[in-house]
Amino acid sequence: MNTPQPTLEQIAAQLQGYDPQALHASAVNDFLARLVAPVTDVENVGLFAALGRVLAEDVISPISVPPHDNSAMDGYAFDSSQLQPDLSLTLRVVGTAFAGKAWAGQVGPGECVKIMTGAIMPAGLDTVVPQEFTRLDGDSVTIPPKLLRPGDNRRLLGEDLMAGQPALRRGQRISPAACGLLASLGLPSVPVVRRLKVAYFSTGDEILSLGEPPREGAVYDSNRYTVFGLLQGLGCEVIDMGVVRDDPALLRAAFTQAAAQADAIITSGGVSVGEADHTKTMMRELGDVAFWRIAMRPGRPMAVGRIATSASQPGARPAILFGLPGNPVAVMVTFLAFVRPALLRMMGSHAQPQPLLKARSSEAIRKKPGRTEYQRGIVSSAPDGSLQVCTTGNQGSGVLSSMVQANGLIVLHHGQGNVAVGDEVDVMMLASVT
C-alpha cells in the first residue's frame, strides 16, 4: 500500500520560518527535496545509450581488472631481489613477452624477459625497467643503480577492480569514464532508471513562436529553447508543448495533457505573486500549488506543487509542477538553482549539490543583505594562479546575452552585503551544470 504523499501545507509546516511571501533561497531546495520522489521504473540499455543515465542498481564487477599482473611499460621484467643499492645489474635476455598471451618460458637467476606494455608478468618476476633506461649489448641488458624499487612499473591483478566488489553505485549518473569502466568489465548493457519525462510550455498572449511575424508588444519565445537545452543536458525525455495562450480552456487542456504523460511540468510566465491571470487560476484549480515570492535576484516569483493525473489512471503519481518566472535570465537561474537539483532527485541520482568555487572579485559589487543574488560573471585565472571574477555588466533579468558571455554565476548569499575589490565570493561554474 502506497504511503500518502504529504500536502504542500504539511511540507511547509516542517520548515522553520516558512513564509511564501519572503522565502529564503536556501529553504527552496529543502522544500523541493521533501516534495519530489525518484521514479522507480528500470530498463536495461546498451553502453552507447547509457551516457548520462542514472544507475538503478549497484554494478558488481564480474572480473578482476586487470585480470593478472602485467607490465605498465615496454622494457625488461626481472626478479627485483637481484638489485643491489649501489651497483648496476646486468641480465641475460631469454625471451620476449607480448601482450595478449602468457610467455611460456622459464627465467633463472641472472636472466630477464623483454616485455611489452600490458603483457602478463612471467612467474617469479615482479619489476620492469623501462627500455629507455637500459643499455643493451647483444643478449645482455644493463640496469643502472638507484633507478628502481621492487615492484616498479608492474600493474597488479585487480588493482583497478577486484571481482565481486562494487564497480559503480546505484544512483550514480553514468559519465564517459563510467561507460569505459563498464566496458572494461565486459558488460554490454546496464540497468538504469527510465528517463524522466518533463513537459514544458510557455504561457502568455505576448509570446511569439518562431516563424510568426513580429507584432507590437510581442516577443519571441526564447525560454522554450533555453529550457529544452537544459533538460536535454540532464538527459530528460522532453515533451515540448509550445506556447499556450492566456485562455482558460487552452490552459486547462495543456495542464491536463502534460500531467497525463509527464513526471514533471515546467512553465514560464504567469506566476507573479498578486498577478491575477488564467495560468495561476488554472494551477490552483487542477493541483496543490504554492506561489512563492523568493528573496532572490533574478527570479523572485515561482510556483511549485502537484498537478493530478486523470482519474482514469489509478495509482498514477501526480506530476510535479515548476512554474518559473517569464524573464529569460530568471528562468535559467531558477532552473539551475532549484529545478535542476529536484529533477536529479526525481531521476534517482545521488549526486551531491554542485560545489561552489572561491574567486576574488576584480570589481566592487553592490548588494543589499536580505536576498540571495546570482550575478552573471566571467571567471578567469589571476596572475598568481588563483581564480578571479568580474560581472558581465548589465544584470537585468531580460539580458539573455549576458548568460552567453558568462561562464559562472556569482552567488551572493542572503546575509551578504557589498563586495569590495579583492573580496572572495562564491561562484557556480556554468559548464558543470548546463
C-alpha positions as a LaTeX table, in Angstrom:
\begin{tabular}{lrrr}
\hline
Residue & $x$ (\AA) & $y$ (\AA) & $z$ (\AA) \\
\hline
Met1 & 0.00 & 0.00 & 0.00 \\
Asn2 & 1.40 & 3.38 & $-1.03$ \\
Thr3 & 2.12 & 5.90 & 1.74 \\
Pro4 & 0.02 & 9.06 & 1.24 \\
Gln5 & 2.10 & 11.96 & $-0.03$ \\
Pro6 & 2.30 & 14.97 & 2.29 \\
Thr7 & 0.45 & 18.05 & 1.14 \\
Leu8 & 2.33 & 21.26 & 0.44 \\
Glu9 & 0.92 & 22.63 & 3.68 \\
Gln10 & 2.32 & 19.67 & 5.61 \\
Ile11 & 5.73 & 20.08 & 3.96 \\
Ala12 & 5.74 & 23.79 & 4.75 \\
Ala13 & 4.97 & 23.04 & 8.39 \\
Gln14 & 8.26 & 21.13 & 8.62 \\
Leu15 & 10.30 & 24.15 & 7.55 \\
Gln16 & 11.27 & 26.63 & 10.24 \\
Gly17 & 10.23 & 30.18 & 9.40 \\
Tyr18 & 8.47 & 29.23 & 6.15 \\
Asp19 & 6.96 & 32.33 & 4.56 \\
Pro20 & 5.80 & 32.03 & 0.93 \\
Gln21 & 5.86 & 35.82 & 0.59 \\
Ala22 & 9.52 & 36.09 & 1.62 \\
Leu23 & 11.07 & 32.67 & 1.18 \\
His24 & 14.82 & 32.32 & 1.64 \\
Ala25 & 16.53 & 30.76 & $-1.38$ \\
Ser26 & 18.23 & 28.28 & 0.95 \\
Ala27 & 14.79 & 26.95 & 2.02 \\
Val28 & 13.61 & 26.27 & $-1.54$ \\
Asn29 & 15.78 & 23.19 & $-2.12$ \\
Asp30 & 14.85 & 21.86 & 1.32 \\
Phe31 & 11.16 & 22.16 & 0.41 \\
Leu32 & 11.63 & 20.57 & $-3.00$ \\
Ala33 & 13.66 & 17.68 & $-1.56$ \\
Arg34 & 10.63 & 16.85 & 0.60 \\
Leu35 & 8.21 & 17.28 & $-2.30$ \\
Val36 & 9.75 & 15.11 & $-5.01$ \\
Ala37 & 10.47 & 11.38 & $-5.09$ \\
Pro38 & 12.50 & 9.26 & $-7.51$ \\
Val39 & 10.80 & 7.38 & $-10.32$ \\
Thr40 & 11.17 & 3.63 & $-9.88$ \\
Asp41 & 10.86 & 2.16 & $-13.39$ \\
Val42 & 14.01 & 0.36 & $-14.57$ \\
Glu43 & 15.23 & $-0.57$ & $-18.04$ \\
Asn44 & 18.39 & $-2.13$ & $-19.47$ \\
Val45 & 20.28 & $-0.11$ & $-22.07$ \\
Gly46 & 23.39 & $-0.73$ & $-24.11$ \\
Leu47 & 26.51 & 1.21 & $-23.23$ \\
Phe48 & 26.23 & 3.53 & $-26.23$ \\
Ala49 & 22.85 & 4.65 & $-24.84$ \\
Ala50 & 23.92 & 4.76 & $-21.19$ \\
Leu51 & 25.72 & 8.12 & $-21.07$ \\
Gly52 & 24.03 & 10.47 & $-18.59$ \\
Arg53 & 21.60 & 7.84 & $-17.32$ \\
Val54 & 21.24 & 7.00 & $-13.63$ \\
Leu55 & 22.16 & 3.52 & $-12.39$ \\
Ala56 & 19.19 & 1.64 & $-10.94$ \\
Glu57 & 21.37 & $-0.96$ & $-9.16$ \\
Asp58 & 24.92 & $-1.38$ & $-7.91$ \\
Val59 & 27.19 & $-2.83$ & $-10.59$ \\
Ile60 & 29.25 & $-5.68$ & $-9.13$ \\
Ser61 & 32.44 & $-6.44$ & $-11.00$ \\
Pro62 & 32.25 & $-9.91$ & $-12.58$ \\
Ile63 & 36.02 & $-9.99$ & $-13.17$ \\
Ser64 & 39.18 & $-8.51$ & $-11.76$ \\
Val65 & 40.70 & $-5.60$ & $-13.66$ \\
Pro66 & 43.39 & $-6.16$ & $-14.67$ \\
Pro67 & 42.90 & $-9.93$ & $-14.69$ \\
His68 & 46.60 & $-10.61$ & $-14.00$ \\
Asp69 & 49.80 & $-8.85$ & $-13.04$ \\
Asn70 & 51.09 & $-7.11$ & $-16.14$ \\
Ser71 & 53.69 & $-4.67$ & $-17.34$ \\
Ala72 & 52.99 & $-0.93$ & $-17.31$ \\
Met73 & 55.92 & $-0.29$ & $-19.68$ \\
Asp74 & 57.82 & $-1.58$ & $-22.66$ \\
Gly75 & 61.01 & $-2.82$ & $-21.05$ \\
Tyr76 & 62.58 & $-5.78$ & $-19.27$ \\
Ala77 & 60.92 & $-7.83$ & $-16.50$ \\
Phe78 & 63.11 & $-9.34$ & $-13.80$ \\
Asp79 & 63.25 & $-10.51$ & $-10.18$ \\
Ser80 & 63.97 & $-7.43$ & $-8.02$ \\
Ser81 & 65.75 & $-9.49$ & $-5.34$ \\
Gln82 & 68.81 & $-9.27$ & $-7.59$ \\
Leu83 & 69.03 & $-5.46$ & $-7.20$ \\
Gln84 & 71.91 & $-4.07$ & $-5.12$ \\
Pro85 & 71.75 & $-0.44$ & $-3.90$ \\
Asp86 & 74.95 & 0.96 & $-5.42$ \\
Leu87 & 75.69 & $-1.47$ & $-8.25$ \\
Ser88 & 74.43 & $-1.78$ & $-11.79$ \\
Leu89 & 72.76 & $-5.06$ & $-12.73$ \\
Thr90 & 73.47 & $-6.98$ & $-15.94$ \\
Leu91 & 70.97 & $-9.66$ & $-17.01$ \\
Arg92 & 70.69 & $-12.01$ & $-19.97$ \\
Val93 & 67.54 & $-11.63$ & $-22.08$ \\
Val94 & 65.97 & $-15.07$ & $-22.54$ \\
Gly95 & 62.76 & $-14.22$ & $-24.42$ \\
Thr96 & 60.04 & $-11.70$ & $-25.22$ \\
Ala97 & 56.59 & $-11.49$ & $-23.59$ \\
Phe98 & 53.90 & $-9.94$ & $-25.79$ \\
Ala99 & 50.52 & $-8.58$ & $-24.76$ \\
Gly100 & 47.60 & $-10.94$ & $-25.29$ \\
Lys101 & 49.15 & $-14.22$ & $-24.21$ \\
Ala102 & 51.30 & $-15.64$ & $-21.43$ \\
Trp103 & 55.01 & $-16.19$ & $-22.01$ \\
Ala104 & 55.67 & $-19.91$ & $-21.60$ \\
Gly105 & 59.42 & $-19.95$ & $-20.84$ \\
Gln106 & 61.38 & $-20.18$ & $-17.61$ \\
Val107 & 63.54 & $-17.43$ & $-16.07$ \\
Gly108 & 66.52 & $-18.25$ & $-13.85$ \\
Pro109 & 68.91 & $-16.17$ & $-11.78$ \\
Gly110 & 70.75 & $-13.50$ & $-13.81$ \\
Glu111 & 68.07 & $-13.58$ & $-16.50$ \\
Cys112 & 65.23 & $-11.31$ & $-17.63$ \\
Val113 & 62.47 & $-11.17$ & $-20.24$ \\
Lys114 & 61.86 & $-8.39$ & $-22.71$ \\
Ile115 & 58.24 & $-7.37$ & $-22.12$ \\
Met116 & 55.64 & $-5.23$ & $-23.87$ \\
Thr117 & 53.09 & $-2.93$ & $-22.19$ \\
Gly118 & 50.12 & $-4.97$ & $-20.98$ \\
Ala119 & 51.88 & $-8.34$ & $-21.24$ \\
Ile120 & 51.40 & $-10.81$ & $-18.38$ \\
Met121 & 54.30 & $-10.77$ & $-15.93$ \\
Pro122 & 56.14 & $-14.12$ & $-16.17$ \\
Ala123 & 56.14 & $-16.22$ & $-12.99$ \\
Gly124 & 58.73 & $-15.14$ & $-10.42$ \\
Leu125 & 59.27 & $-11.67$ & $-11.93$ \\
Asp126 & 57.99 & $-8.56$ & $-10.15$ \\
Thr127 & 59.65 & $-5.47$ & $-11.61$ \\
Val128 & 60.01 & $-3.84$ & $-15.03$ \\
Val129 & 62.76 & $-1.46$ & $-16.10$ \\
Pro130 & 61.75 & 0.84 & $-18.99$ \\
Gln131 & 63.83 & 0.03 & $-22.03$ \\
Glu132 & 64.99 & 3.65 & $-22.48$ \\
Phe133 & 66.87 & 3.49 & $-19.17$ \\
Thr134 & 68.91 & 0.41 & $-20.07$ \\
Arg135 & 71.99 & $-0.38$ & $-22.11$ \\
Leu136 & 71.66 & $-3.37$ & $-24.44$ \\
Asp137 & 74.75 & $-5.31$ & $-25.54$ \\
Gly138 & 73.92 & $-8.38$ & $-27.60$ \\
Asp139 & 71.61 & $-10.53$ & $-25.47$ \\
Ser140 & 72.57 & $-8.75$ & $-22.25$ \\
Val141 & 70.93 & $-5.68$ & $-20.74$ \\
Thr142 & 72.41 & $-3.46$ & $-18.03$ \\
Ile143 & 70.28 & $-1.59$ & $-15.47$ \\
Pro144 & 71.91 & 1.42 & $-13.78$ \\
Pro145 & 71.99 & 1.62 & $-9.96$ \\
Lys146 & 69.47 & 3.56 & $-7.80$ \\
Leu147 & 66.91 & 3.58 & $-10.62$ \\
Leu148 & 64.25 & 1.17 & $-9.40$ \\
Arg149 & 62.44 & $-0.13$ & $-6.36$ \\
Pro150 & 60.90 & $-3.60$ & $-6.17$ \\
Gly151 & 57.53 & $-3.72$ & $-7.93$ \\
Asp152 & 58.10 & $-0.67$ & $-10.12$ \\
Asn153 & 56.17 & $-0.50$ & $-13.40$ \\
Arg154 & 54.03 & $-3.54$ & $-12.58$ \\
Arg155 & 50.23 & $-3.40$ & $-12.58$ \\
Leu156 & 48.78 & $-5.78$ & $-10.00$ \\
Leu157 & 45.87 & $-8.14$ & $-10.55$ \\
Gly158 & 42.66 & $-6.37$ & $-9.51$ \\
Glu159 & 44.36 & $-3.09$ & $-8.64$ \\
Asp160 & 41.61 & $-1.24$ & $-10.55$ \\
Leu161 & 38.70 & $-3.52$ & $-9.60$ \\
Met162 & 38.54 & $-6.86$ & $-7.83$ \\
Ala163 & 35.93 & $-9.45$ & $-8.84$ \\
Gly164 & 32.88 & $-9.36$ & $-6.55$ \\
Gln165 & 33.41 & $-5.74$ & $-5.47$ \\
Pro166 & 31.09 & $-2.82$ & $-6.40$ \\
Ala167 & 32.32 & $-1.04$ & $-9.50$ \\
Leu168 & 29.59 & 1.63 & $-9.64$ \\
Arg169 & 26.85 & 2.51 & $-7.17$ \\
Arg170 & 23.10 & 2.86 & $-7.60$ \\
Gly171 & 22.12 & 6.49 & $-8.13$ \\
Gln172 & 25.34 & 7.36 & $-9.96$ \\
Arg173 & 25.00 & 9.22 & $-13.27$ \\
Ile174 & 26.96 & 7.41 & $-15.95$ \\
Ser175 & 29.84 & 9.54 & $-17.21$ \\
Pro176 & 32.10 & 8.83 & $-20.20$ \\
Ala177 & 34.64 & 7.35 & $-17.76$ \\
Ala178 & 31.94 & 5.13 & $-16.24$ \\
Cys179 & 30.97 & 3.91 & $-19.72$ \\
Gly180 & 34.57 & 2.89 & $-20.27$ \\
Leu181 & 34.71 & 1.21 & $-16.87$ \\
Leu182 & 31.59 & $-0.83$ & $-17.65$ \\
Ala183 & 33.08 & $-1.86$ & $-20.97$ \\
Ser184 & 36.30 & $-2.93$ & $-19.22$ \\
Leu185 & 34.17 & $-5.38$ & $-17.23$ \\
Gly186 & 32.76 & $-6.91$ & $-20.40$ \\
Leu187 & 29.23 & $-5.66$ & $-19.65$ \\
Pro188 & 27.26 & $-4.88$ & $-22.83$ \\
Ser189 & 24.27 & $-3.34$ & $-21.01$ \\
Val190 & 23.42 & $-1.79$ & $-17.67$ \\
Pro191 & 20.21 & $-1.32$ & $-15.59$ \\
Val192 & 19.18 & 2.33 & $-15.41$ \\
Val193 & 16.24 & 4.35 & $-14.17$ \\
Arg194 & 13.96 & 5.21 & $-17.07$ \\
Arg195 & 14.27 & 8.69 & $-18.48$ \\
Leu196 & 12.40 & 11.35 & $-16.58$ \\
Lys197 & 9.57 & 12.75 & $-18.68$ \\
Val198 & 9.27 & 16.52 & $-18.48$ \\
Ala199 & 6.59 & 18.54 & $-20.27$ \\
Tyr200 & 7.28 & 22.20 & $-20.94$ \\
Phe201 & 5.30 & 25.12 & $-22.32$ \\
Ser202 & 5.48 & 28.90 & $-22.35$ \\
Thr203 & 2.46 & 30.99 & $-21.44$ \\
Gly204 & 1.28 & 34.43 & $-22.47$ \\
Asp205 & $-0.51$ & 36.26 & $-25.27$ \\
Glu206 & 2.62 & 38.33 & $-25.87$ \\
Ile207 & 4.77 & 35.30 & $-26.76$ \\
Leu208 & 5.59 & 34.65 & $-30.42$ \\
Ser209 & 6.61 & 31.26 & $-31.74$ \\
Leu210 & 9.44 & 31.12 & $-34.26$ \\
Gly211 & 8.11 & 31.69 & $-37.77$ \\
Glu212 & 5.41 & 34.13 & $-36.68$ \\
Pro213 & 5.77 & 37.71 & $-37.93$ \\
Pro214 & 6.76 & 40.34 & $-35.34$ \\
Arg215 & 4.00 & 42.43 & $-33.83$ \\
Glu216 & 3.93 & 45.37 & $-31.48$ \\
Gly217 & 4.30 & 44.43 & $-27.82$ \\
Ala218 & 5.20 & 40.81 & $-28.56$ \\
Val219 & 8.48 & 38.95 & $-28.03$ \\
Tyr220 & 9.83 & 35.72 & $-29.45$ \\
Asp221 & 9.83 & 32.72 & $-27.12$ \\
Ser222 & 13.45 & 32.21 & $-26.05$ \\
Asn223 & 12.59 & 30.40 & $-22.80$ \\
Arg224 & 11.24 & 27.36 & $-24.60$ \\
Tyr225 & 14.60 & 26.74 & $-26.28$ \\
Thr226 & 16.66 & 27.52 & $-23.20$ \\
Val227 & 14.66 & 25.12 & $-21.02$ \\
Phe228 & 14.73 & 22.48 & $-23.76$ \\
Gly229 & 18.54 & 22.67 & $-23.84$ \\
Leu230 & 18.81 & 22.47 & $-20.04$ \\
Leu231 & 16.52 & 19.43 & $-19.93$ \\
Gln232 & 18.40 & 17.74 & $-22.78$ \\
Gly233 & 21.62 & 18.27 & $-20.86$ \\
Leu234 & 20.10 & 16.39 & $-17.92$ \\
Gly235 & 19.08 & 13.50 & $-20.15$ \\
Cys236 & 15.33 & 14.03 & $-19.71$ \\
Glu237 & 12.71 & 13.00 & $-22.23$ \\
Val238 & 11.34 & 16.41 & $-23.18$ \\
Ile239 & 7.70 & 16.85 & $-24.19$ \\
Asp240 & 7.57 & 20.19 & $-26.00$ \\
Met241 & 4.08 & 21.69 & $-25.83$ \\
Gly242 & 4.90 & 25.03 & $-27.43$ \\
Val243 & 3.20 & 28.28 & $-26.46$ \\
Val244 & $-0.15$ & 28.28 & $-24.66$ \\
Arg245 & $-2.25$ & 31.45 & $-24.74$ \\
Asp246 & $-3.89$ & 33.06 & $-21.70$ \\
Asp247 & $-7.14$ & 31.23 & $-22.30$ \\
Pro248 & $-8.72$ & 29.09 & $-19.55$ \\
Ala249 & $-9.79$ & 26.28 & $-21.88$ \\
Leu250 & $-6.37$ & 26.10 & $-23.58$ \\
Leu251 & $-4.51$ & 26.19 & $-20.26$ \\
Arg252 & $-6.73$ & 23.51 & $-18.73$ \\
Ala253 & $-6.14$ & 21.27 & $-21.74$ \\
Ala254 & $-2.37$ & 21.89 & $-21.63$ \\
Phe255 & $-2.01$ & 21.13 & $-17.91$ \\
Thr256 & $-4.25$ & 18.06 & $-18.16$ \\
Gln257 & $-2.36$ & 16.70 & $-21.17$ \\
Ala258 & 1.01 & 17.39 & $-19.54$ \\
Ala259 & 0.06 & 15.73 & $-16.25$ \\
Ala260 & $-1.18$ & 12.64 & $-18.09$ \\
Gln261 & 2.16 & 11.94 & $-19.78$ \\
Ala262 & 4.92 & 13.60 & $-17.75$ \\
Asp263 & 6.61 & 13.21 & $-14.37$ \\
Ala264 & 7.18 & 16.95 & $-14.17$ \\
Ile265 & 5.72 & 20.06 & $-15.79$ \\
Ile266 & 7.67 & 23.27 & $-16.30$ \\
Thr267 & 6.04 & 26.51 & $-17.38$ \\
Ser268 & 7.40 & 30.03 & $-17.77$ \\
Gly269 & 5.42 & 33.19 & $-17.15$ \\
Gly270 & 2.22 & 33.98 & $-15.28$ \\
Val271 & 3.31 & 33.20 & $-11.71$ \\
Ser272 & 3.99 & 36.63 & $-10.21$ \\
Val273 & 2.54 & 37.00 & $-6.72$ \\
Gly274 & $-0.58$ & 39.18 & $-6.87$ \\
Glu275 & $-0.90$ & 38.68 & $-10.62$ \\
Ala276 & $-4.47$ & 37.60 & $-11.45$ \\
Asp277 & $-4.16$ & 35.71 & $-14.69$ \\
His278 & $-5.59$ & 32.47 & $-16.04$ \\
Thr279 & $-2.35$ & 30.50 & $-15.60$ \\
Lys280 & $-2.34$ & 30.87 & $-11.80$ \\
Thr281 & $-6.07$ & 30.24 & $-11.62$ \\
Met282 & $-5.75$ & 27.00 & $-13.57$ \\
Met283 & $-2.79$ & 25.84 & $-11.47$ \\
Arg284 & $-4.92$ & 26.31 & $-8.34$ \\
Glu285 & $-7.92$ & 24.53 & $-9.83$ \\
Leu286 & $-6.00$ & 21.47 & $-11.04$ \\
Gly287 & $-3.47$ & 20.93 & $-8.29$ \\
Asp288 & $-1.98$ & 21.55 & $-4.88$ \\
Val289 & 0.18 & 24.56 & $-5.69$ \\
Ala290 & 2.10 & 27.17 & $-3.70$ \\
Phe291 & 3.04 & 30.55 & $-5.09$ \\
Trp292 & 6.27 & 31.93 & $-3.74$ \\
Arg293 & 7.99 & 35.25 & $-3.60$ \\
Ile294 & 11.62 & 34.15 & $-3.16$ \\
Ala295 & 14.14 & 36.54 & $-1.64$ \\
Met296 & 16.45 & 36.35 & $-4.64$ \\
Arg297 & 17.58 & 38.19 & $-7.72$ \\
Pro298 & 16.89 & 37.46 & $-10.51$ \\
Gly299 & 13.87 & 35.20 & $-10.16$ \\
Arg300 & 11.63 & 36.01 & $-7.23$ \\
Pro301 & 8.21 & 34.65 & $-8.38$ \\
Met302 & 7.91 & 30.86 & $-8.61$ \\
Ala303 & 5.12 & 28.32 & $-8.32$ \\
Val304 & 5.61 & 24.75 & $-7.17$ \\
Gly305 & 3.27 & 21.88 & $-6.47$ \\
Arg306 & 1.49 & 18.88 & $-7.94$ \\
Ile307 & $-0.96$ & 18.56 & $-10.82$ \\
Ala308 & $-3.13$ & 15.45 & $-10.57$ \\
Thr309 & $-3.32$ & 12.98 & $-13.45$ \\
Ser310 & $-6.62$ & 11.85 & $-14.95$ \\
Ala311 & $-8.93$ & 9.84 & $-12.70$ \\
Ser312 & $-8.83$ & 7.13 & $-15.36$ \\
Gln313 & $-5.24$ & 6.34 & $-14.36$ \\
Pro314 & $-5.50$ & 4.74 & $-10.90$ \\
Gly315 & $-2.25$ & 4.65 & $-8.95$ \\
Ala316 & $-0.54$ & 7.22 & $-11.18$ \\
Arg317 & 1.56 & 9.79 & $-9.37$ \\
Pro318 & 0.69 & 13.46 & $-9.83$ \\
Ala319 & 3.10 & 15.47 & $-11.93$ \\
Ile320 & 5.41 & 17.86 & $-10.10$ \\
Leu321 & 4.86 & 21.45 & $-11.24$ \\
Phe322 & 7.57 & 24.10 & $-11.54$ \\
Gly323 & 6.13 & 27.46 & $-12.57$ \\
Leu324 & 9.07 & 29.68 & $-13.44$ \\
Pro325 & 9.13 & 33.45 & $-13.98$ \\
Gly326 & 8.95 & 34.80 & $-17.50$ \\
Asn327 & 12.18 & 36.78 & $-17.81$ \\
Pro328 & 14.83 & 34.78 & $-19.70$ \\
Val329 & 17.70 & 35.06 & $-17.19$ \\
Ala330 & 15.34 & 34.44 & $-14.26$ \\
Val331 & 14.21 & 31.23 & $-15.97$ \\
Met332 & 17.79 & 29.99 & $-16.27$ \\
Val333 & 18.78 & 30.97 & $-12.73$ \\
Thr334 & 15.73 & 29.43 & $-11.04$ \\
Phe335 & 16.16 & 26.29 & $-13.13$ \\
Leu336 & 19.84 & 25.89 & $-12.20$ \\
Ala337 & 19.39 & 26.81 & $-8.53$ \\
Phe338 & 16.19 & 24.88 & $-7.78$ \\
Val339 & 14.67 & 22.83 & $-10.60$ \\
Arg340 & 17.82 & 21.00 & $-11.67$ \\
Pro341 & 18.55 & 19.54 & $-8.19$ \\
Ala342 & 14.90 & 18.49 & $-7.86$ \\
Leu343 & 14.87 & 16.78 & $-11.26$ \\
Leu344 & 18.11 & 14.95 & $-10.45$ \\
Arg345 & 16.44 & 13.65 & $-7.30$ \\
Met346 & 13.45 & 12.52 & $-9.36$ \\
Met347 & 15.85 & 10.74 & $-11.71$ \\
Gly348 & 17.19 & 8.74 & $-8.78$ \\
Ser349 & 20.55 & 10.48 & $-8.80$ \\
His350 & 22.53 & 10.58 & $-5.56$ \\
Ala351 & 24.73 & 13.40 & $-6.84$ \\
Gln352 & 25.91 & 15.86 & $-4.22$ \\
Pro353 & 24.99 & 19.55 & $-4.56$ \\
Gln354 & 27.14 & 21.37 & $-7.08$ \\
Pro355 & 30.19 & 22.71 & $-5.19$ \\
Leu356 & 30.78 & 26.44 & $-5.26$ \\
Leu357 & 34.27 & 27.69 & $-6.06$ \\
Lys358 & 36.00 & 30.64 & $-4.42$ \\
Ala359 & 37.16 & 33.54 & $-6.59$ \\
Arg360 & 38.33 & 37.06 & $-5.83$ \\
Ser361 & 36.17 & 39.84 & $-7.21$ \\
Ser362 & 38.04 & 42.17 & $-9.53$ \\
Glu363 & 35.38 & 44.85 & $-9.10$ \\
Ala364 & 33.14 & 46.29 & $-6.42$ \\
Ile365 & 29.62 & 44.79 & $-6.41$ \\
Arg366 & 26.64 & 46.44 & $-4.73$ \\
Lys367 & 24.49 & 44.06 & $-2.72$ \\
Lys368 & 21.82 & 44.55 & $-0.07$ \\
Pro369 & 21.51 & 41.95 & 2.70 \\
Gly370 & 18.19 & 40.14 & 2.79 \\
Arg371 & 18.20 & 38.34 & $-0.55$ \\
Thr372 & 20.36 & 35.91 & $-2.49$ \\
Glu373 & 21.74 & 37.25 & $-5.75$ \\
Tyr374 & 23.02 & 35.27 & $-8.71$ \\
Gln375 & 25.08 & 37.66 & $-10.81$ \\
Arg376 & 26.45 & 36.64 & $-14.16$ \\
Gly377 & 30.22 & 36.54 & $-14.05$ \\
Ile378 & 33.33 & 35.85 & $-16.08$ \\
Val379 & 35.80 & 33.68 & $-14.17$ \\
Ser380 & 39.47 & 33.67 & $-15.16$ \\
Ser381 & 42.89 & 32.90 & $-13.72$ \\
Ala382 & 44.74 & 35.69 & $-11.90$ \\
Pro383 & 48.50 & 36.11 & $-12.44$ \\
Asp384 & 49.17 & 34.17 & $-9.22$ \\
Gly385 & 47.07 & 31.24 & $-10.48$ \\
Ser386 & 44.07 & 31.87 & $-8.22$ \\
Leu387 & 40.58 & 32.45 & $-9.61$ \\
Gln388 & 39.23 & 35.93 & $-10.19$ \\
Val389 & 35.79 & 37.01 & $-11.36$ \\
Cys390 & 34.10 & 40.10 & $-12.75$ \\
Thr391 & 30.48 & 40.67 & $-13.69$ \\
Thr392 & 29.27 & 40.73 & $-17.29$ \\
Gly393 & 27.92 & 44.24 & $-16.75$ \\
Asn394 & 24.16 & 44.82 & $-17.00$ \\
Gln395 & 22.46 & 42.35 & $-14.66$ \\
Gly396 & 18.90 & 42.90 & $-15.91$ \\
Ser397 & 16.79 & 39.72 & $-15.86$ \\
Gly398 & 15.92 & 40.16 & $-19.53$ \\
Val399 & 19.54 & 40.45 & $-20.73$ \\
Leu400 & 19.96 & 36.90 & $-22.07$ \\
Ser401 & 23.16 & 37.82 & $-23.93$ \\
Ser402 & 24.86 & 38.15 & $-20.53$ \\
Met403 & 24.25 & 34.43 & $-19.90$ \\
Val404 & 26.05 & 33.70 & $-23.17$ \\
Gln405 & 29.03 & 35.79 & $-22.07$ \\
Ala406 & 29.12 & 34.35 & $-18.54$ \\
Asn407 & 30.95 & 31.17 & $-17.57$ \\
Gly408 & 29.78 & 31.32 & $-13.97$ \\
Leu409 & 27.21 & 32.74 & $-11.58$ \\
Ile410 & 28.47 & 34.85 & $-8.69$ \\
Val411 & 26.41 & 33.66 & $-5.71$ \\
Leu412 & 25.95 & 36.44 & $-3.16$ \\
His413 & 24.24 & 34.90 & $-0.14$ \\
His414 & 21.20 & 36.10 & 1.79 \\
Gly415 & 23.05 & 37.90 & 4.59 \\
Gln416 & 25.90 & 39.17 & 2.45 \\
Gly417 & 26.42 & 42.88 & 1.79 \\
Asn418 & 28.53 & 44.90 & $-0.63$ \\
Val419 & 31.58 & 43.24 & $-2.17$ \\
Ala420 & 34.86 & 45.17 & $-2.35$ \\
Val421 & 37.63 & 44.65 & $-4.88$ \\
Gly422 & 39.66 & 41.63 & $-3.77$ \\
Asp423 & 36.92 & 40.09 & $-1.63$ \\
Glu424 & 36.32 & 36.37 & $-2.05$ \\
Val425 & 32.93 & 35.35 & $-3.46$ \\
Asp426 & 31.29 & 32.02 & $-4.24$ \\
Val427 & 30.94 & 31.04 & $-7.90$ \\
Met428 & 28.80 & 28.36 & $-9.56$ \\
Met429 & 30.56 & 27.35 & $-12.78$ \\
Leu430 & 28.06 & 27.07 & $-15.62$ \\
Ala431 & 29.99 & 24.47 & $-17.60$ \\
Ser432 & 29.28 & 21.91 & $-14.88$ \\
Val433 & 25.51 & 22.47 & $-14.78$ \\
Thr434 & 24.47 & 23.40 & $-18.34$ \\
\hline
\end{tabular}
